[in-house]
mmCIF file of C-alpha atoms in Angstrom:
data_model
loop_
_atom_site.group_PDB
_atom_site.id
_atom_site.type_symbol
_atom_site.label_atom_id
_atom_site.label_comp_id
_atom_site.label_asym_id
_atom_site.label_seq_id
_atom_site.Cartn_x
_atom_site.Cartn_y
_atom_site.Cartn_z
ATOM 1 C CA MET A 1 0.000 0.000 0.000
ATOM 2 C CA ALA A 2 1.702 3.183 -1.180
ATOM 3 C CA VAL A 3 2.341 5.933 1.337
ATOM 4 C CA ALA A 4 1.254 8.736 -0.973
ATOM 5 C CA SER A 5 -1.440 7.116 -3.056
ATOM 6 C CA SER A 6 -2.746 9.645 -5.550
ATOM 7 C CA SER A 7 -6.288 8.598 -4.762
ATOM 8 C CA LYS A 8 -5.993 9.112 -1.023
ATOM 9 C CA HIS A 9 -5.934 12.134 1.267
ATOM 10 C CA GLN A 10 -7.780 13.262 4.334
ATOM 11 C CA LEU A 11 -7.728 16.586 6.086
ATOM 12 C CA ILE A 12 -5.609 16.286 9.203
ATOM 13 C CA MET A 13 -7.289 15.702 12.533
ATOM 14 C CA LEU A 14 -4.593 15.697 15.162
ATOM 15 C CA ALA A 15 -6.685 15.964 18.346
ATOM 16 C CA LEU A 16 -5.962 12.328 19.173
ATOM 17 C CA ALA A 17 -5.587 10.475 22.459
ATOM 18 C CA LEU A 18 -1.946 10.130 23.531
ATOM 19 C CA ALA A 19 -0.316 7.450 25.634
ATOM 20 C CA LEU A 20 2.680 8.194 27.834
ATOM 21 C CA VAL A 21 5.694 6.044 26.971
ATOM 22 C CA ALA A 22 8.372 5.990 29.657
ATOM 23 C CA GLY A 23 11.782 7.105 28.429
ATOM 24 C CA LEU A 24 10.539 7.874 24.918
ATOM 25 C CA PHE A 25 7.736 10.343 24.219
ATOM 26 C CA LEU A 26 3.982 10.702 23.912
ATOM 27 C CA LEU A 27 2.506 8.370 21.340
ATOM 28 C CA PRO A 28 -0.975 8.192 19.813
ATOM 29 C CA LYS A 29 -3.496 5.487 20.535
ATOM 30 C CA VAL A 30 -4.904 5.774 17.023
ATOM 31 C CA ILE A 31 -3.516 6.047 13.547
ATOM 32 C CA VAL A 32 -3.891 9.056 11.237
ATOM 33 C CA LYS A 33 -4.259 7.729 7.709
ATOM 34 C CA PRO A 34 -4.343 10.263 4.870
ATOM 35 C CA LYS A 35 -6.996 9.489 2.273
ATOM 36 C CA GLU A 36 -6.694 11.719 -0.740
ATOM 37 C CA GLY A 37 -9.917 13.065 -2.185
ATOM 38 C CA LYS A 38 -12.307 11.597 0.406
ATOM 39 C CA GLY A 39 -12.899 14.421 2.862
ATOM 40 C CA THR A 40 -12.323 14.433 6.590
ATOM 41 C CA LEU A 41 -11.331 11.639 8.923
ATOM 42 C CA ALA A 42 -14.788 11.598 10.478
ATOM 43 C CA GLN A 43 -16.473 11.247 7.092
ATOM 44 C CA ASP A 44 -14.098 8.464 6.087
ATOM 45 C CA ALA A 45 -14.686 6.646 9.343
ATOM 46 C CA ALA A 46 -18.436 6.832 8.892
ATOM 47 C CA ARG A 47 -18.137 5.197 5.486
ATOM 48 C CA THR A 48 -15.584 2.550 6.343
ATOM 49 C CA ALA A 49 -15.625 1.716 10.053
ATOM 50 C CA ASN A 50 -18.505 -0.761 9.721
ATOM 51 C CA ARG A 51 -16.771 -4.085 9.313
ATOM 52 C CA ASP A 52 -17.528 -7.660 10.179
ATOM 53 C CA GLN A 53 -16.110 -8.434 13.574
ATOM 54 C CA GLY A 54 -12.372 -8.413 13.081
ATOM 55 C CA ALA A 55 -10.737 -11.773 13.453
ATOM 56 C CA ALA A 56 -14.033 -13.564 13.887
ATOM 57 C CA ALA A 57 -15.226 -15.649 10.970
ATOM 58 C CA PRO A 58 -18.264 -14.278 9.159
ATOM 59 C CA ASN A 59 -21.260 -16.494 9.851
ATOM 60 C CA VAL A 60 -22.362 -18.684 6.974
ATOM 61 C CA GLY A 61 -25.712 -18.016 5.356
ATOM 62 C CA GLU A 62 -27.792 -15.042 4.284
ATOM 63 C CA LEU A 63 -26.501 -11.533 4.819
ATOM 64 C CA ASP A 64 -28.474 -9.069 6.878
ATOM 65 C CA GLU A 65 -29.960 -5.815 5.626
ATOM 66 C CA HIS A 66 -26.627 -4.056 5.998
ATOM 67 C CA GLY A 67 -24.680 -6.614 3.981
ATOM 68 C CA HIS A 68 -23.057 -8.351 6.934
ATOM 69 C CA ALA A 69 -23.081 -12.079 7.518
ATOM 70 C CA ALA A 70 -26.269 -12.718 9.465
ATOM 71 C CA GLY A 71 -25.669 -12.570 13.209
ATOM 72 C CA SER A 72 -22.102 -11.353 12.824
ATOM 73 C CA HIS A 73 -22.597 -8.281 15.004
ATOM 74 C CA GLU A 74 -24.967 -6.303 17.125
ATOM 75 C CA GLY A 75 -26.940 -3.303 15.917
ATOM 76 C CA PRO A 76 -25.363 -0.039 14.729
ATOM 77 C CA THR A 77 -23.705 2.335 17.171
ATOM 78 C CA ALA A 78 -22.287 5.829 16.922
ATOM 79 C CA GLU A 79 -18.803 4.342 17.020
ATOM 80 C CA GLN A 80 -19.523 1.750 14.341
ATOM 81 C CA PRO A 81 -21.984 3.174 11.798
ATOM 82 C CA HIS A 82 -23.324 0.945 9.046
ATOM 83 C CA MET A 83 -22.313 1.188 5.445
ATOM 84 C CA THR A 84 -25.176 -0.225 3.389
ATOM 85 C CA MET A 85 -24.148 -2.737 0.761
ATOM 86 C CA PRO A 86 -26.009 -2.585 -2.577
ATOM 87 C CA PRO A 87 -28.589 -5.416 -2.782
ATOM 88 C CA ALA A 88 -26.974 -7.018 -5.844
ATOM 89 C CA GLN A 89 -23.584 -7.249 -4.134
ATOM 90 C CA ARG A 90 -25.213 -8.472 -0.931
ATOM 91 C CA ARG A 91 -26.910 -11.316 -2.808
ATOM 92 C CA GLU A 92 -23.736 -12.153 -4.698
ATOM 93 C CA ILE A 93 -21.698 -12.409 -1.519
ATOM 94 C CA SER A 94 -24.436 -14.369 0.230
ATOM 95 C CA VAL A 95 -24.393 -16.964 -2.555
ATOM 96 C CA LEU A 96 -20.607 -17.244 -2.385
ATOM 97 C CA VAL A 97 -20.641 -17.610 1.411
ATOM 98 C CA ALA A 98 -23.098 -20.497 1.081
ATOM 99 C CA LYS A 99 -20.978 -22.120 -1.641
ATOM 100 C CA TYR A 100 -17.862 -21.747 0.480
ATOM 101 C CA ALA A 101 -19.512 -23.514 3.398
ATOM 102 C CA ALA A 102 -20.828 -26.367 1.258
ATOM 103 C CA GLU A 103 -17.776 -26.977 -0.950
ATOM 104 C CA PRO A 104 -15.955 -30.188 0.101
ATOM 105 C CA GLU A 105 -13.051 -30.008 -2.374
ATOM 106 C CA MET A 106 -10.212 -27.873 -1.015
ATOM 107 C CA GLY A 107 -9.013 -26.415 -4.316
ATOM 108 C CA ALA A 108 -12.499 -25.216 -5.219
ATOM 109 C CA LYS A 109 -13.060 -23.954 -1.681
ATOM 110 C CA LEU A 110 -9.931 -21.823 -1.835
ATOM 111 C CA SER A 111 -11.008 -20.438 -5.188
ATOM 112 C CA ILE A 112 -14.295 -19.330 -3.643
ATOM 113 C CA ALA A 113 -12.387 -17.837 -0.718
ATOM 114 C CA ARG A 114 -10.397 -15.698 -3.174
ATOM 115 C CA GLN A 115 -13.597 -14.509 -4.786
ATOM 116 C CA LEU A 116 -15.085 -13.646 -1.410
ATOM 117 C CA ALA A 117 -11.963 -11.706 -0.440
ATOM 118 C CA GLU A 118 -12.196 -9.691 -3.644
ATOM 119 C CA LYS A 119 -15.908 -9.016 -3.181
ATOM 120 C CA TYR A 120 -15.512 -7.934 0.433
ATOM 121 C CA LYS A 121 -12.542 -5.727 -0.443
ATOM 122 C CA ALA A 122 -14.579 -4.058 -3.196
ATOM 123 C CA VAL A 123 -17.158 -2.957 -0.608
ATOM 124 C CA GLU A 124 -14.463 -1.987 1.920
ATOM 125 C CA ARG A 125 -15.128 -4.833 4.373
ATOM 126 C CA PHE A 126 -11.403 -5.310 4.764
ATOM 127 C CA ASP A 127 -11.396 -7.595 7.804
ATOM 128 C CA SER A 128 -13.844 -9.964 6.092
ATOM 129 C CA ALA A 129 -11.503 -9.979 3.097
ATOM 130 C CA GLY A 130 -8.651 -10.685 5.501
ATOM 131 C CA TYR A 131 -10.546 -13.590 7.053
ATOM 132 C CA TYR A 132 -10.913 -15.427 3.741
ATOM 133 C CA LEU A 133 -7.344 -14.679 2.703
ATOM 134 C CA GLU A 134 -6.236 -16.086 6.047
ATOM 135 C CA GLN A 135 -8.105 -19.310 5.277
ATOM 136 C CA ILE A 136 -6.068 -19.579 2.083
ATOM 137 C CA ALA A 137 -2.822 -18.898 3.938
ATOM 138 C CA GLN A 138 -3.560 -21.576 6.494
ATOM 139 C CA VAL A 139 -3.806 -24.149 3.719
ATOM 140 C CA ARG A 140 -0.996 -22.709 1.591
ATOM 141 C CA PRO A 141 1.270 -20.886 4.046
ATOM 142 C CA GLY A 142 3.993 -18.622 2.753
ATOM 143 C CA GLU A 143 5.296 -15.083 2.879
ATOM 144 C CA GLN A 144 2.923 -13.710 0.245
ATOM 145 C CA THR A 145 -0.237 -15.538 1.315
ATOM 146 C CA TRP A 146 0.192 -14.444 4.931
ATOM 147 C CA LYS A 147 0.973 -10.889 3.823
ATOM 148 C CA ARG A 148 -2.140 -10.600 1.671
ATOM 149 C CA ALA A 149 -4.264 -11.547 4.668
ATOM 150 C CA ALA A 150 -2.307 -9.290 7.019
ATOM 151 C CA ASP A 151 -2.612 -6.318 4.676
ATOM 152 C CA GLU A 152 -6.407 -6.519 4.666
ATOM 153 C CA TYR A 153 -6.619 -6.703 8.458
ATOM 154 C CA TYR A 154 -4.191 -3.771 8.627
ATOM 155 C CA GLU A 155 -6.398 -1.785 6.275
ATOM 156 C CA ALA A 156 -9.363 -2.432 8.558
ATOM 157 C CA PHE A 157 -7.215 -1.524 11.577
ATOM 158 C CA SER A 158 -6.240 1.795 10.028
ATOM 159 C CA PHE A 159 -9.899 2.798 9.853
ATOM 160 C CA ALA A 160 -10.889 1.554 13.326
ATOM 161 C CA THR A 161 -12.701 4.265 15.283
ATOM 162 C CA THR A 162 -12.859 2.708 18.751
ATOM 163 C CA GLU A 163 -10.087 1.553 21.041
ATOM 164 C CA GLU A 164 -11.655 -1.904 21.203
ATOM 165 C CA ARG A 165 -11.527 -2.369 17.439
ATOM 166 C CA GLN A 166 -8.046 -0.874 17.231
ATOM 167 C CA LYS A 167 -6.817 -3.505 19.663
ATOM 168 C CA LEU A 168 -8.737 -6.329 18.000
ATOM 169 C CA LEU A 169 -7.662 -5.549 14.449
ATOM 170 C CA GLY A 170 -4.195 -4.389 15.472
ATOM 171 C CA GLY A 171 -3.684 -7.670 17.319
ATOM 172 C CA LYS A 172 -4.764 -9.673 14.293
ATOM 173 C CA SER A 173 -2.454 -7.632 12.071
ATOM 174 C CA GLN A 174 0.423 -8.295 14.465
ATOM 175 C CA GLU A 175 -0.267 -12.028 14.458
ATOM 176 C CA LEU A 176 -0.232 -12.299 10.677
ATOM 177 C CA TYR A 177 2.682 -9.942 10.024
ATOM 178 C CA GLU A 178 4.739 -11.990 12.483
ATOM 179 C CA LYS A 179 4.085 -14.992 10.237
ATOM 180 C CA VAL A 180 5.225 -12.980 7.226
ATOM 181 C CA LEU A 181 8.455 -11.998 8.951
ATOM 182 C CA LYS A 182 9.032 -15.568 10.078
ATOM 183 C CA ASN A 183 9.081 -16.478 6.382
ATOM 184 C CA ASN A 184 11.135 -13.427 5.416
ATOM 185 C CA PRO A 185 12.661 -11.195 8.132
ATOM 186 C CA ASP A 186 13.662 -8.694 5.424
ATOM 187 C CA ASN A 187 10.127 -7.858 4.311
ATOM 188 C CA LEU A 188 10.291 -4.177 5.258
ATOM 189 C CA ASP A 189 6.719 -3.364 4.272
ATOM 190 C CA ALA A 190 5.438 -6.031 6.670
ATOM 191 C CA LYS A 191 7.788 -4.793 9.393
ATOM 192 C CA THR A 192 6.608 -1.201 8.926
ATOM 193 C CA ASN A 193 2.945 -2.148 9.158
ATOM 194 C CA LEU A 194 3.684 -4.370 12.134
ATOM 195 C CA GLY A 195 5.326 -1.401 13.827
ATOM 196 C CA MET A 196 2.224 0.725 13.300
ATOM 197 C CA ALA A 197 -0.050 -2.074 14.517
ATOM 198 C CA TYR A 198 1.949 -2.147 17.753
ATOM 199 C CA MET A 199 1.000 1.487 18.357
ATOM 200 C CA ALA A 200 -2.473 0.357 19.462
ATOM 201 C CA SER A 201 -1.063 -2.328 21.740
ATOM 202 C CA THR A 202 0.275 -2.260 25.286
ATOM 203 C CA ASN A 203 3.794 -2.118 23.828
ATOM 204 C CA PRO A 204 3.989 0.936 21.523
ATOM 205 C CA VAL A 205 7.728 1.210 22.149
ATOM 206 C CA GLN A 206 8.121 -1.996 20.122
ATOM 207 C CA GLY A 207 6.360 -0.244 17.265
ATOM 208 C CA ILE A 208 8.855 2.627 17.267
ATOM 209 C CA THR A 209 11.703 0.118 17.462
ATOM 210 C CA LEU A 210 10.453 -1.725 14.389
ATOM 211 C CA LEU A 211 10.052 1.479 12.379
ATOM 212 C CA ARG A 212 13.590 2.517 13.277
ATOM 213 C CA GLU A 213 14.872 -0.918 12.281
ATOM 214 C CA VAL A 214 13.301 -0.392 8.880
ATOM 215 C CA LEU A 215 15.169 2.897 8.476
ATOM 216 C CA VAL A 216 18.437 1.251 9.498
ATOM 217 C CA ALA A 217 17.917 -1.295 6.725
ATOM 218 C CA ASP A 218 16.598 1.292 4.258
ATOM 219 C CA PRO A 219 17.194 4.955 5.224
ATOM 220 C CA ARG A 220 15.086 6.074 2.241
ATOM 221 C CA ASN A 221 12.039 3.987 3.108
ATOM 222 C CA GLU A 222 9.094 6.301 2.410
ATOM 223 C CA LYS A 223 6.505 4.509 4.509
ATOM 224 C CA ALA A 224 8.699 4.349 7.633
ATOM 225 C CA LEU A 225 9.706 8.017 7.324
ATOM 226 C CA TYR A 226 6.087 9.019 6.789
ATOM 227 C CA ASN A 227 4.733 7.063 9.754
ATOM 228 C CA LEU A 228 7.456 8.301 12.101
ATOM 229 C CA GLY A 229 6.632 11.826 10.949
ATOM 230 C CA LEU A 230 2.951 11.351 11.719
ATOM 231 C CA LEU A 231 3.714 9.885 15.117
ATOM 232 C CA ALA A 232 5.912 12.882 15.910
ATOM 233 C CA ILE A 233 3.090 15.272 14.930
ATOM 234 C CA GLN A 234 0.615 13.390 17.061
ATOM 235 C CA SER A 235 2.949 13.679 20.038
ATOM 236 C CA ASN A 236 3.466 17.419 19.390
ATOM 237 C CA GLN A 237 7.125 16.911 18.492
ATOM 238 C CA TYR A 238 6.963 19.201 15.508
ATOM 239 C CA ASP A 239 10.739 19.641 15.129
ATOM 240 C CA LYS A 240 11.167 15.881 14.805
ATOM 241 C CA ALA A 241 8.164 15.689 12.499
ATOM 242 C CA ALA A 242 9.605 18.367 10.232
ATOM 243 C CA GLU A 243 12.907 16.487 10.140
ATOM 244 C CA ARG A 244 11.179 13.258 9.071
ATOM 245 C CA PHE A 245 9.008 14.904 6.431
ATOM 246 C CA ARG A 246 11.945 16.905 5.111
ATOM 247 C CA GLU A 247 13.873 13.663 4.698
ATOM 248 C CA LEU A 248 10.878 12.168 2.925
ATOM 249 C CA THR A 249 10.569 15.083 0.502
ATOM 250 C CA GLN A 250 14.257 14.669 -0.288
ATOM 251 C CA VAL A 251 13.584 11.038 -1.142
ATOM 252 C CA ASN A 252 10.463 11.886 -3.146
ATOM 253 C CA ALA A 253 9.686 15.537 -3.795
ATOM 254 C CA GLU A 254 6.390 14.528 -5.450
ATOM 255 C CA ASN A 255 5.016 12.937 -2.282
ATOM 256 C CA VAL A 256 1.950 15.136 -1.751
ATOM 257 C CA ASN A 257 1.251 14.081 1.820
ATOM 258 C CA ALA A 258 4.884 14.552 2.824
ATOM 259 C CA GLN A 259 4.859 18.119 1.494
ATOM 260 C CA PHE A 260 1.567 18.887 3.205
ATOM 261 C CA TYR A 261 2.595 17.524 6.602
ATOM 262 C CA LEU A 262 5.986 19.178 6.275
ATOM 263 C CA GLY A 263 4.066 22.432 5.994
ATOM 264 C CA VAL A 264 1.974 21.546 9.046
ATOM 265 C CA SER A 265 5.076 20.717 11.085
ATOM 266 C CA LEU A 266 7.017 23.805 10.037
ATOM 267 C CA ALA A 267 4.040 26.063 10.739
ATOM 268 C CA GLN A 268 3.901 24.721 14.274
ATOM 269 C CA THR A 269 7.607 25.523 14.787
ATOM 270 C CA GLY A 270 7.134 29.094 13.565
ATOM 271 C CA ALA A 271 8.987 28.605 10.270
ATOM 272 C CA LYS A 272 6.235 30.313 8.296
ATOM 273 C CA GLN A 273 8.131 30.957 5.070
ATOM 274 C CA GLU A 274 9.297 27.343 4.790
ATOM 275 C CA ALA A 275 5.821 26.138 5.703
ATOM 276 C CA ARG A 276 4.263 28.282 2.980
ATOM 277 C CA LYS A 277 6.699 26.858 0.433
ATOM 278 C CA ALA A 278 5.819 23.276 1.425
ATOM 279 C CA PHE A 279 2.074 23.943 1.289
ATOM 280 C CA LEU A 280 2.332 25.529 -2.157
ATOM 281 C CA LYS A 281 4.427 22.603 -3.379
ATOM 282 C CA ALA A 282 1.781 20.153 -2.157
ATOM 283 C CA LYS A 283 -0.921 22.125 -3.929
ATOM 284 C CA SER A 284 1.079 22.310 -7.152
ATOM 285 C CA ILE A 285 1.519 18.546 -7.463
ATOM 286 C CA SER A 286 -2.041 17.535 -6.627
ATOM 287 C CA SER A 287 -5.312 18.054 -8.492
ATOM 288 C CA ASP A 288 -7.368 17.108 -5.432
ATOM 289 C CA PRO A 289 -9.781 19.971 -4.573
ATOM 290 C CA ALA A 290 -10.002 18.814 -0.945
ATOM 291 C CA LEU A 291 -6.241 19.140 -0.597
ATOM 292 C CA ALA A 292 -6.286 22.540 -2.298
ATOM 293 C CA ALA A 293 -8.954 23.771 0.125
ATOM 294 C CA SER A 294 -6.970 22.453 3.072
ATOM 295 C CA VAL A 295 -3.795 24.145 1.849
ATOM 296 C CA ASP A 296 -5.623 27.449 1.386
ATOM 297 C CA GLU A 297 -6.925 27.191 4.948
ATOM 298 C CA GLU A 298 -3.431 26.529 6.299
ATOM 299 C CA LEU A 299 -1.979 29.409 4.279
ATOM 300 C CA LYS A 300 -4.495 31.800 5.819
ATOM 301 C CA LYS A 301 -3.262 30.792 9.253
ATOM 302 C CA LEU A 302 0.258 31.812 8.249
ATOM 303 C CA GLN A 303 -0.693 35.401 7.402
#
């Protein structure tokens, strides 16, 4: 998953809960995930937070009115709003779930599992996609099969809006990324995501350690630099954040999110001229109107 996907951006929301880490610094309990072109964090969460229940297997049978496996969760809450699935997709998935349960031949069953993962991913039910990919990995274990499952759980984790779901999905991500790294300790993408998953655990220091290990192995790793920059912002360490984002823009000057957050960090340190330059650079390399509006708002603050 690219750090600066051209299709993803979200306006920053940095009023996040922080956890005190002895001997290190304040760290967030949640993850800020830029989503280009899709509005604010709250709007994104409302569209994507409604998932089947994390590591739990979706129940077999008909889907309910919201497109979930019947009985897979309780009713909607403010923290976990429903995202209605179109009836045609709901029926299609329901048929595949029934076929998966009834299929006795393993090769055919795994083929259906792949289809289900694709269908669930298409409607942004990432943990359900992860569940079926995990079933494939259990039968055909390997670096790539475990990583495909882990990546979907991590995607769901990154959108989790409650501490309970952060821990549930973060824990599942940790479990599967550990399997990836057991197969290949040098998979830096898995190690980076594992580090971020640890941020919602009782051991966030391990997360920072993993991210720093990635940079030791690859000092130009965009995802590790980006995540460490975000973590520094969330802990109000704007000097460190600016350092990370400056490094990232040196690696990739076209990284829109890096330029934007560099501007945010510099503005907080009082370096208004440098901040203005970073904001204008971000605006110049993106056609996203949401980003442009956000940049204009930040520029007004610098006047």
